Coordinates of C-alpha atoms in Angstrom, one line a residue:
Chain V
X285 CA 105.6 118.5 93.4
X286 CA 104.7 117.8 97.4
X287 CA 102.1 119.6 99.0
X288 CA 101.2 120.4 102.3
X289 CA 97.9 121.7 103.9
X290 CA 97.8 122.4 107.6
X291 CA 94.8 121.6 109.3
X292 CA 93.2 124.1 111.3
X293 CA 89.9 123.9 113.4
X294 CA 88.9 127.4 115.0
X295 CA 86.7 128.7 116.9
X296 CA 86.0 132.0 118.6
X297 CA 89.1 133.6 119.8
X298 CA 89.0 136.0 116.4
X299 CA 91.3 138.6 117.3
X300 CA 94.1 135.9 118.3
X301 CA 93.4 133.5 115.5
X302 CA 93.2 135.7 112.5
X303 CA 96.7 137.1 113.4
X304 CA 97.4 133.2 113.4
X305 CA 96.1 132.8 110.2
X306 CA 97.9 135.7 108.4
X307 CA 101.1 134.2 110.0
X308 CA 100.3 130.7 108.5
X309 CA 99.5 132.5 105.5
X310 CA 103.0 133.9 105.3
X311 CA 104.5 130.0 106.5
X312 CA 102.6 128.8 103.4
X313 CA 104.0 131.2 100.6
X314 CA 107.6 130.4 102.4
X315 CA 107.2 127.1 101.2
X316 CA 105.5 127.5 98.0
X317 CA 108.5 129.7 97.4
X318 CA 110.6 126.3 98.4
X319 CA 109.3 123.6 96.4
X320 CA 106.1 122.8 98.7
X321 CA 103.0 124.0 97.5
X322 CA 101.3 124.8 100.9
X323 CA 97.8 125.8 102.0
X324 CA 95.7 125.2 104.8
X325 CA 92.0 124.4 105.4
X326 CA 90.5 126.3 108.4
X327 CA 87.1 124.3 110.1
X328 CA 84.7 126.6 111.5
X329 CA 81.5 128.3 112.1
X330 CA 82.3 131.9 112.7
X331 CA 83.8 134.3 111.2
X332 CA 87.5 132.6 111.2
X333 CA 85.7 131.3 108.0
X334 CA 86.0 134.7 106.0
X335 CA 89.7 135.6 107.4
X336 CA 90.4 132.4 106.2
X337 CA 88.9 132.6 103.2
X338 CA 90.0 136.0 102.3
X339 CA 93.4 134.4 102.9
X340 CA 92.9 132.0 99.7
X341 CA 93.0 128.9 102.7
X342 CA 89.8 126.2 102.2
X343 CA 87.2 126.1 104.8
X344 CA 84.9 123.8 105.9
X345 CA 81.4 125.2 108.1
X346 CA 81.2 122.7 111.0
X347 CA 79.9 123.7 114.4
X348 CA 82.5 123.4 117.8
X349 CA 80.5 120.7 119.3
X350 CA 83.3 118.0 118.5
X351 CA 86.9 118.9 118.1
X352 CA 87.7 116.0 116.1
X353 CA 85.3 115.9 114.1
X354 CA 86.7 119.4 112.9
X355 CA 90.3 117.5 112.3
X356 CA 88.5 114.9 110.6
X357 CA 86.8 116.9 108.2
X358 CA 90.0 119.1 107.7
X359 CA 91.8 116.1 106.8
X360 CA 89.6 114.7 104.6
X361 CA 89.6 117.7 102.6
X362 CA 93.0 117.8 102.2
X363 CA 93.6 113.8 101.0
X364 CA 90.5 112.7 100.0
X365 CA 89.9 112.4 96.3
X366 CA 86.0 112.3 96.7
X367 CA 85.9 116.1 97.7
X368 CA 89.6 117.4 96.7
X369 CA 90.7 116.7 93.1
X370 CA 94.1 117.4 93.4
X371 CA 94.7 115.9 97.2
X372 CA 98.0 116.9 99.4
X373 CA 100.7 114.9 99.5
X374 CA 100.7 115.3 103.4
X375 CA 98.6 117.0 106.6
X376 CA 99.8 119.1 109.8
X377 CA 97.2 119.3 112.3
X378 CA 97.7 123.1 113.6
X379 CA 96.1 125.4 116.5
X380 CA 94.8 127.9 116.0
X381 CA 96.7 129.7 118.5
X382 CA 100.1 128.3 117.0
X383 CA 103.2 129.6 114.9
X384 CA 105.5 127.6 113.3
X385 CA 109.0 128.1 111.1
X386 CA 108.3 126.8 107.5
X387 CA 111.5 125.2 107.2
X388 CA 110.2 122.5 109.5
X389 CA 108.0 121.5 107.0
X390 CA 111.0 121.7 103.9
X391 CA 112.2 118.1 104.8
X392 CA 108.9 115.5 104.1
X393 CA 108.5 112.3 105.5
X394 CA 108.0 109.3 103.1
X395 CA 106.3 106.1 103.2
X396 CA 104.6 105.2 106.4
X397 CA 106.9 107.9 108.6
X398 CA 105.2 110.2 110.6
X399 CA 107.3 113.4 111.7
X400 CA 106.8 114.6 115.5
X401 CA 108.5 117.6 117.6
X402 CA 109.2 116.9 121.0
X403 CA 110.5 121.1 121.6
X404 CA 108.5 123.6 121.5
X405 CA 108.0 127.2 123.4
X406 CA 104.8 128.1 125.1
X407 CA 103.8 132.1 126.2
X408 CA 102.0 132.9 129.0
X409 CA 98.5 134.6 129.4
X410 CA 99.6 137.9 129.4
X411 CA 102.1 137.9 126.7
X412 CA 105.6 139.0 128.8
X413 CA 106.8 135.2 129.3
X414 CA 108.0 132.5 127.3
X415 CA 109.2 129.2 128.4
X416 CA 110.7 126.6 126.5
X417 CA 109.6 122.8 126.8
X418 CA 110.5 119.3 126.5
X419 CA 107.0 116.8 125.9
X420 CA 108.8 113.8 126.9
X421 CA 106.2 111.5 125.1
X422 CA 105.4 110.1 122.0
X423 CA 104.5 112.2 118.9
X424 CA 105.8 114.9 121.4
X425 CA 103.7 117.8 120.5
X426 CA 100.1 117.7 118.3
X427 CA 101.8 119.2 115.1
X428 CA 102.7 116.1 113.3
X429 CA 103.6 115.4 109.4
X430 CA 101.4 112.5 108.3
X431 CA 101.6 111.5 105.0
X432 CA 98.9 111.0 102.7
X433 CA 99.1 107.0 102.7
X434 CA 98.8 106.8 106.5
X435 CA 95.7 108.8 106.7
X436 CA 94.4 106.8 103.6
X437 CA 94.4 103.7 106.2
X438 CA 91.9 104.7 108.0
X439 CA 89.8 106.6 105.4
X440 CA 91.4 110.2 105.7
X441 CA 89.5 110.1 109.4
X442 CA 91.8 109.2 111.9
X443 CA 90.2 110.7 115.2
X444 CA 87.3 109.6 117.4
X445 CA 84.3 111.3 115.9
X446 CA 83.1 112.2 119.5
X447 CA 85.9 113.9 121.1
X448 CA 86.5 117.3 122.6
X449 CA 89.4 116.8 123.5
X450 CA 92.6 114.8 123.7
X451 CA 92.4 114.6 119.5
X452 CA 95.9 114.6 119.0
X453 CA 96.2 111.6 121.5
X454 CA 92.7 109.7 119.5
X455 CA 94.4 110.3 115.9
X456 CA 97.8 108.9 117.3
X457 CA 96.4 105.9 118.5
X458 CA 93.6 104.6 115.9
X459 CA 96.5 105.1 113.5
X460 CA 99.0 103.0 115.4
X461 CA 96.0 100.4 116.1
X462 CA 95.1 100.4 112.1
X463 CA 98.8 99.4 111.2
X464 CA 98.9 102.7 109.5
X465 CA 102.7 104.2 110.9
X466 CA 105.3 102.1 110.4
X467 CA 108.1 104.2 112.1
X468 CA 107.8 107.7 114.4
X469 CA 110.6 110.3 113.9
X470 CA 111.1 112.4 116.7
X471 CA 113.1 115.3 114.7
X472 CA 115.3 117.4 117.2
X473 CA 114.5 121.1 116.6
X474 CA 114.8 124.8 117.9
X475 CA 111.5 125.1 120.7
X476 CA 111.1 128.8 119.2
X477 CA 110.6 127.0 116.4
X478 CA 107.2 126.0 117.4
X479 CA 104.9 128.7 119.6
X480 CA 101.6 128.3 121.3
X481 CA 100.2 131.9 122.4
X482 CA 98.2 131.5 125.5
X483 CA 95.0 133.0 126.2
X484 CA 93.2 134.1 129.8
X485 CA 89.5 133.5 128.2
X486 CA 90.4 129.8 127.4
X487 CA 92.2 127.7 130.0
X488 CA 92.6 128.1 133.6
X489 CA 96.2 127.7 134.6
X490 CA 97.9 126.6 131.6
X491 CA 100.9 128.0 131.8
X492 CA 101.2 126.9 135.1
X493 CA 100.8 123.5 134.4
X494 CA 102.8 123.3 131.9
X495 CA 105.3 124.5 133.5
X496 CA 104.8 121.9 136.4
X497 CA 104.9 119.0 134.1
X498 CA 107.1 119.3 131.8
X499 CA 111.1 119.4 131.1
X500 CA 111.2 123.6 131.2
X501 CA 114.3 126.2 130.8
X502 CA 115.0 129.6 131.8
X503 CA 111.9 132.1 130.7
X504 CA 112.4 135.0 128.0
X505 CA 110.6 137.9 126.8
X506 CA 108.8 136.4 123.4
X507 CA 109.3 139.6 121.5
X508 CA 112.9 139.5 122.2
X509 CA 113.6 136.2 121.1
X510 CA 111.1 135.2 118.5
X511 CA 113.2 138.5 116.5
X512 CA 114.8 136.8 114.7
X513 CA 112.9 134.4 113.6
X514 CA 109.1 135.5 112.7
X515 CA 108.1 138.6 110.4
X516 CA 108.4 141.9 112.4
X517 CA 104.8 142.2 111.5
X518 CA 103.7 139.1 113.0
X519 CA 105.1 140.1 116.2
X520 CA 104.1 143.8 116.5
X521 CA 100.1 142.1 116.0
X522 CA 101.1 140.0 118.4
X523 CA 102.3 142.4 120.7
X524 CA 99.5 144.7 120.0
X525 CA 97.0 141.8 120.8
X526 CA 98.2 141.3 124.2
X527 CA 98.1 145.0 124.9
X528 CA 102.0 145.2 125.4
X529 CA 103.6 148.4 123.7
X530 CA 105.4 147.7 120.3
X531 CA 108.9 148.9 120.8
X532 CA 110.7 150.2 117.0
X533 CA 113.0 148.9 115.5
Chain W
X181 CA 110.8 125.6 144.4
X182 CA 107.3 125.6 144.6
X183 CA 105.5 122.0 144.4
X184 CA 101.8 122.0 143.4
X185 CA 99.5 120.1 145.5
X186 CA 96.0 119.6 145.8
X187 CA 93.0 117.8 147.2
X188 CA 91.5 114.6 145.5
X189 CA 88.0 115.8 144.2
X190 CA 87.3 115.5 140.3
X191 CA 88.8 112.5 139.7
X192 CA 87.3 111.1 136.1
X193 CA 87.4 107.7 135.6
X194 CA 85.6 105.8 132.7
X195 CA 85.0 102.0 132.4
X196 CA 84.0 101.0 128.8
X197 CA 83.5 104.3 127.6
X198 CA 81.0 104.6 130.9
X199 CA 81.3 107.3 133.0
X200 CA 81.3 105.8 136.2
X201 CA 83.5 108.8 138.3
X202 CA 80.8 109.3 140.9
X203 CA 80.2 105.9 141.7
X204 CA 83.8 105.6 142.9
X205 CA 85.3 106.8 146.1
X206 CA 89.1 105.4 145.5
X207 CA 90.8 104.8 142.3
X208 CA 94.4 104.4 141.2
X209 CA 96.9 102.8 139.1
X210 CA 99.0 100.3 140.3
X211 CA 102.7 99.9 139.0
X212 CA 106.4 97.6 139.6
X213 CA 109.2 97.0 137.9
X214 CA 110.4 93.6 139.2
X215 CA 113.9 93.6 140.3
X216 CA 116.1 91.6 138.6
X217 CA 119.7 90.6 140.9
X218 CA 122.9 91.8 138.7
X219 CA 125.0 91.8 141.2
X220 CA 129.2 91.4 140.0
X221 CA 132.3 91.7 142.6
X222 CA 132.8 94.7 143.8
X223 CA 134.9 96.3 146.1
X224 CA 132.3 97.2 148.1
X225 CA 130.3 93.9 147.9
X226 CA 127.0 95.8 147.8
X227 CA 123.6 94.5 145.6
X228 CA 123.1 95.7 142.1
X229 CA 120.1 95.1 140.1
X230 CA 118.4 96.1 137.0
X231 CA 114.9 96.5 136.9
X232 CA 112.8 93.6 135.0
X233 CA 109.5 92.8 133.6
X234 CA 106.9 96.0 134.5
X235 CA 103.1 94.9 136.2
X236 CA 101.0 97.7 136.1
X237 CA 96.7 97.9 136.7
X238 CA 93.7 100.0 138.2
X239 CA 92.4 99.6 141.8
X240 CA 89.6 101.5 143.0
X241 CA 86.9 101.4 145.7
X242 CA 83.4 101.2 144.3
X243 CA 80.1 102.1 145.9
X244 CA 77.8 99.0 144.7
X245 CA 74.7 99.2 143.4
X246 CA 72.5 98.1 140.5
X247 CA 73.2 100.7 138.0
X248 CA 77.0 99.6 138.6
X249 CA 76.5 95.9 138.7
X250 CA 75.2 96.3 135.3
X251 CA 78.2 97.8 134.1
X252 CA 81.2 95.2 136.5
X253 CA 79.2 92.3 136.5
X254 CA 79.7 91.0 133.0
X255 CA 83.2 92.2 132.4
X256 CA 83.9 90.1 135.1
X257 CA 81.9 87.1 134.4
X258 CA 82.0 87.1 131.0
X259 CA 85.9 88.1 131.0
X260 CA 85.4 90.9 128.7
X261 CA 88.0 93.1 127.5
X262 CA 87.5 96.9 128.3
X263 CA 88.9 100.2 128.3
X264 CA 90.0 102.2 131.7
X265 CA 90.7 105.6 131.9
X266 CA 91.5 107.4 134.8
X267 CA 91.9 111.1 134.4
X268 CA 92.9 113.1 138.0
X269 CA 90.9 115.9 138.0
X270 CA 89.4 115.0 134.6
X271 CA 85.7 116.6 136.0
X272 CA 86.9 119.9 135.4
X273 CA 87.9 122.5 133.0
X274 CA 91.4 121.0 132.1
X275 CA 95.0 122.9 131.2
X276 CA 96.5 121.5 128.4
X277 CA 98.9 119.7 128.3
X278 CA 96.8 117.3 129.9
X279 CA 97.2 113.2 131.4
X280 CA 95.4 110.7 131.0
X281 CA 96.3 106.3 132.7
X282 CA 94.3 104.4 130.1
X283 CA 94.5 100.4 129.1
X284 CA 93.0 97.7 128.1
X285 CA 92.2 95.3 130.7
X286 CA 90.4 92.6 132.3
X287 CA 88.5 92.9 135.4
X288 CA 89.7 90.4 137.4
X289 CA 88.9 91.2 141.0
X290 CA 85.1 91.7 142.2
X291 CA 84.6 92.0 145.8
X292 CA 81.5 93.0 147.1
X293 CA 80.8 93.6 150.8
X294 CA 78.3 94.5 153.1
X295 CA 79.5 95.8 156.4
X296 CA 76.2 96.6 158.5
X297 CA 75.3 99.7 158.7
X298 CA 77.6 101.2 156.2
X299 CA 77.1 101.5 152.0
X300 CA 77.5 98.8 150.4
X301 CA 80.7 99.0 148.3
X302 CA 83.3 96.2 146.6
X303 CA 86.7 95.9 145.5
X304 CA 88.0 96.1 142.1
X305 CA 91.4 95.2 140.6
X306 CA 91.8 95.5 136.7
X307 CA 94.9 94.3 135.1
X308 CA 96.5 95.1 131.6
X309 CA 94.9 92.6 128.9
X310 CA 97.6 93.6 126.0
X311 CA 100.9 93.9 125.6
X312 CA 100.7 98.1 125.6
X313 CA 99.8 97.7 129.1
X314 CA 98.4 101.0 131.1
X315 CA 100.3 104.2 129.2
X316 CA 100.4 108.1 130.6
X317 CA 98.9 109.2 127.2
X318 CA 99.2 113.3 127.2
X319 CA 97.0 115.5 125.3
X320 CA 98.1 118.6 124.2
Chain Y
X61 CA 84.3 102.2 105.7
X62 CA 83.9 101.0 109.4
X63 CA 80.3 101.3 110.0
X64 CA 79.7 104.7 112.3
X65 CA 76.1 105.5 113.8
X66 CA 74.7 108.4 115.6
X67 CA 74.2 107.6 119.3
X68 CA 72.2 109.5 122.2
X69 CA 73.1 109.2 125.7
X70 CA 70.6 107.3 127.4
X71 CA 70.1 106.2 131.5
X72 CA 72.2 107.2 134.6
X73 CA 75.5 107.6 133.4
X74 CA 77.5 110.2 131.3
X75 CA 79.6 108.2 128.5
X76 CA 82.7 109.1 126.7
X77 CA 82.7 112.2 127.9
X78 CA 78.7 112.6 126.4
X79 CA 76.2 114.1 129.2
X80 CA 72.6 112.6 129.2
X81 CA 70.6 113.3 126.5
X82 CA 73.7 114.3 124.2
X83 CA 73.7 112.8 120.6
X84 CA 77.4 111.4 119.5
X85 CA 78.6 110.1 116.4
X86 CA 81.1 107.1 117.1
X87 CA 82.1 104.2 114.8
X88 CA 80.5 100.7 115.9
X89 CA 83.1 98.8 117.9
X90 CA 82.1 96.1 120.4
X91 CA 82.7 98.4 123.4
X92 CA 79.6 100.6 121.5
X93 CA 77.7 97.6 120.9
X94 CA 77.9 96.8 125.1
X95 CA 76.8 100.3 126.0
X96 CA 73.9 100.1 123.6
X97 CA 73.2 96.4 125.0
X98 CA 73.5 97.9 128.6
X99 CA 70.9 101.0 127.3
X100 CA 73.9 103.4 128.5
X101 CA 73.3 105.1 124.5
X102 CA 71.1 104.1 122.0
X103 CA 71.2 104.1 118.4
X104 CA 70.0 106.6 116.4
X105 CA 70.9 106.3 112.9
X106 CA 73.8 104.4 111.6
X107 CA 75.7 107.1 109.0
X108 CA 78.9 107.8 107.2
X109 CA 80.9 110.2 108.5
X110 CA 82.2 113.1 105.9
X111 CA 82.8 116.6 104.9
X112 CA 80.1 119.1 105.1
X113 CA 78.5 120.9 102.3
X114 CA 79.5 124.0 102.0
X115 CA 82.8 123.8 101.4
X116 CA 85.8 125.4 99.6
X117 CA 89.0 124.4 98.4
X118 CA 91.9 126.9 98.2
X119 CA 91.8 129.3 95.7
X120 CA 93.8 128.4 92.5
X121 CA 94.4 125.1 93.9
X122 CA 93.0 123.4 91.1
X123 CA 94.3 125.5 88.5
X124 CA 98.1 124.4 89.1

């Protein structure tokens, strides 16, 4: 049977990211209830650790001073026979700030394939505005499928140990430099599809520049759109988390 | 529409993993696509072409000194290959997505002058030392 | 395994995105072995990079 564990450093952020988490918790039993035995293995040093653990998802204690080290370790747990008995078949590296539809995740890639989406919606700051994108580059956006064999390459660590950044770019290329991917599939999909909920306390201008860089369409409400296609509950937390009144149903 | 635009101030640019941003003063990628004739008859007997093989590379303005020699001096001589990276505004808190120029490359210009009275700076022209050339990597 | 080490940030200049005085772990490569020629970082420890103790797999995973 394939299995899937998304990777997920955290850190800080709690309010935000356990609402993540029970989300991914919910993406997870949709594809256990598909065929896919899905979990996910959270990397942190707070208390992301016990939402995540109270969740049934592994964890890893690592402090936030390297990012990829976090993926690293996430990954390693996952595929890596030395610590995880009965190692996934394949690895999503997730945010923590991040939904996504499970039936992205139905279709698996094989051999030395890795999946990429190149759509995906972004919300701003304060939670009334989401814009849908276009990352006009390779590997499109940092939640990838990667399948066991192309981490095993490089030794279930793909990333620079030292970076703080850019650690979907690192684990790109040290795989491409290893020989590990043998083909990149850029799979069309939905943008809402893919989310990424802003925060004011973390970047400065994000939305902004995002929206100055890349390919972007008309703006919607979030809690219109995403309806249809994330648990009411999920978005009334949402909502509630960026102080926006729930309307009922 | 609205354009951004902004001042030139925390531009981060590493040379072998150094970080060597405040030593420079003036840094850039270089890029051109040669252009190749394809010009058929036409009714209106203009020039058609299609671009050709792309030349790309880093050019910056370096204030020279020791620490900095230490660092150019045996790329150059010794023909070394290196990593460049050149991140605009890369010196402060970045938005994500994010853009990074990086290559691997020779340094194959190192001109060093003195004009009196003035710092002491030099020249420096790197060019692509692999067939991946210099890529707009972005980091989300 | 690549060999990795633990590096410190030695000298004038930040590295890799490392300020002065901050430790690193990086695997050796030749563009490492330059900066610790040039004293930009020097070598601390060489290491293996892995998974902290401390930590859990999901639960029931193994019991499926």
């Amino acid at each position: 049977m394939p299995s899937l564990w998304f990777v997920m450093p955290a850190y800080g952020r709690l309010s935000l990211t356990a609402i993540c988490l029970r989300q991914l918790r919910r993406t997870c039993d949709s594809l256990s209830e598909n065929g896919i035995h899905a979990s996910a293995v959270v990397i942190a040093d707070d208390a992301n650790l016990d939402v995540a653990n109270g969740l049934g998802f592994a964890t890893v204690p690592r402090d936030n001073q390297f990012l990829s080290r976090k993926f690293n370790d996430g990954i390693q747990l996952a595929l890596d026979r030395t610590y995880n008995p009965r190692p996934a078949t394949h690895v999503v590296p997730i945010g923590s700030d991040d939904w996504v539809d499970y039936r992205l995740f139905l279709d698996l890639p094989t051999d030395r394939t890795m999946v990429g989406f190149q759509h995906m919606s972004f919300v701003r700051e304060d939670g009334h505005n989401l814009t849908v994108h276009q990352l006009r580059y390779e590997g499109g956006c940092g939640i990838r499928i990667y399948p066991r064999n192309i981490m095993a390459t490089v030794g279930f660590r793909p990333a620079d140990e030292d970076r703080k950044r850019g650690c979907d770019t690192s684990i790109l290329t040290n795989l491409k430099v290893a020989g590990a991917i043998r083909r990149i599939e850029h799979r069309p999909t939905d943008p809402l599809s893919i989310v990424d909920w802003k925060s004011p306390d973390v970047q400065v201008t994000t939305y902004a520049e995002v929206a100055a860089r890349h390919v972007s369409r008309e703006t919607f409400d979030p809690f219109d759109v995403l309806a249809d296609r994330f648990p009411g509950e999920a978005l009334n937390e949402m909502q509630a988390h960026y102080g926006r009144v729930a309307v009922a149903a | 529409m609205a354009y951004t635009k902004s001042a030139a101030h925390y531009d981060q640019i590493l040379i072998d993993g150094v970080d060597v941003s405040n030593a420079f003063n003036e840094f850039g990628r270089t890029g051109e696509n040669e252009t190749l004739d394809a010009t058929g008859f036409s009714a209106t007997g203009n020039a058609e072409t299609v671009p050709g093989t792309t030349t790309a590379g880093f050019t910056g303005t370096v204030l020279y000194g020791p620490e900095i020699e230490a660092i150019l001096w045996p790329l150059f001589e010794d023909k070394t290959i290196c990593e460049v990276a050149w991140q605009p505004d890369g010196l402060v808190t970045l938005a994500t997505p994010f853009q990074t120029h990086v290559g691997n490359c020779y340094l194959n210009q190192l001109d060093v002058t003195d004009t009196k009275g003035g710092v002491r700076n030099a020249t420096v022209r790197f060019d692509p030392a692999d067939a991946t050339g210099i890529n707009m990597v972005t980091s989300t | 395994m690549t060999q990795h080490g633990r590096f410190e940030v030695v000298g004038s200049f930040r590295f890799r995105g490392h300020e002065i005085g901050e430790q690193f772990e990086a695997k050796v490569t030749p563009q490492i072995e330059r900066a610790v020629a040039r004293r930009n970082i020097v070598c601390l420890e060489l290491i293996t990079p892995r998974v902290p103790d401390g930590f859990r797999l999901p639960r029931g995973w193994l019991d499926e």
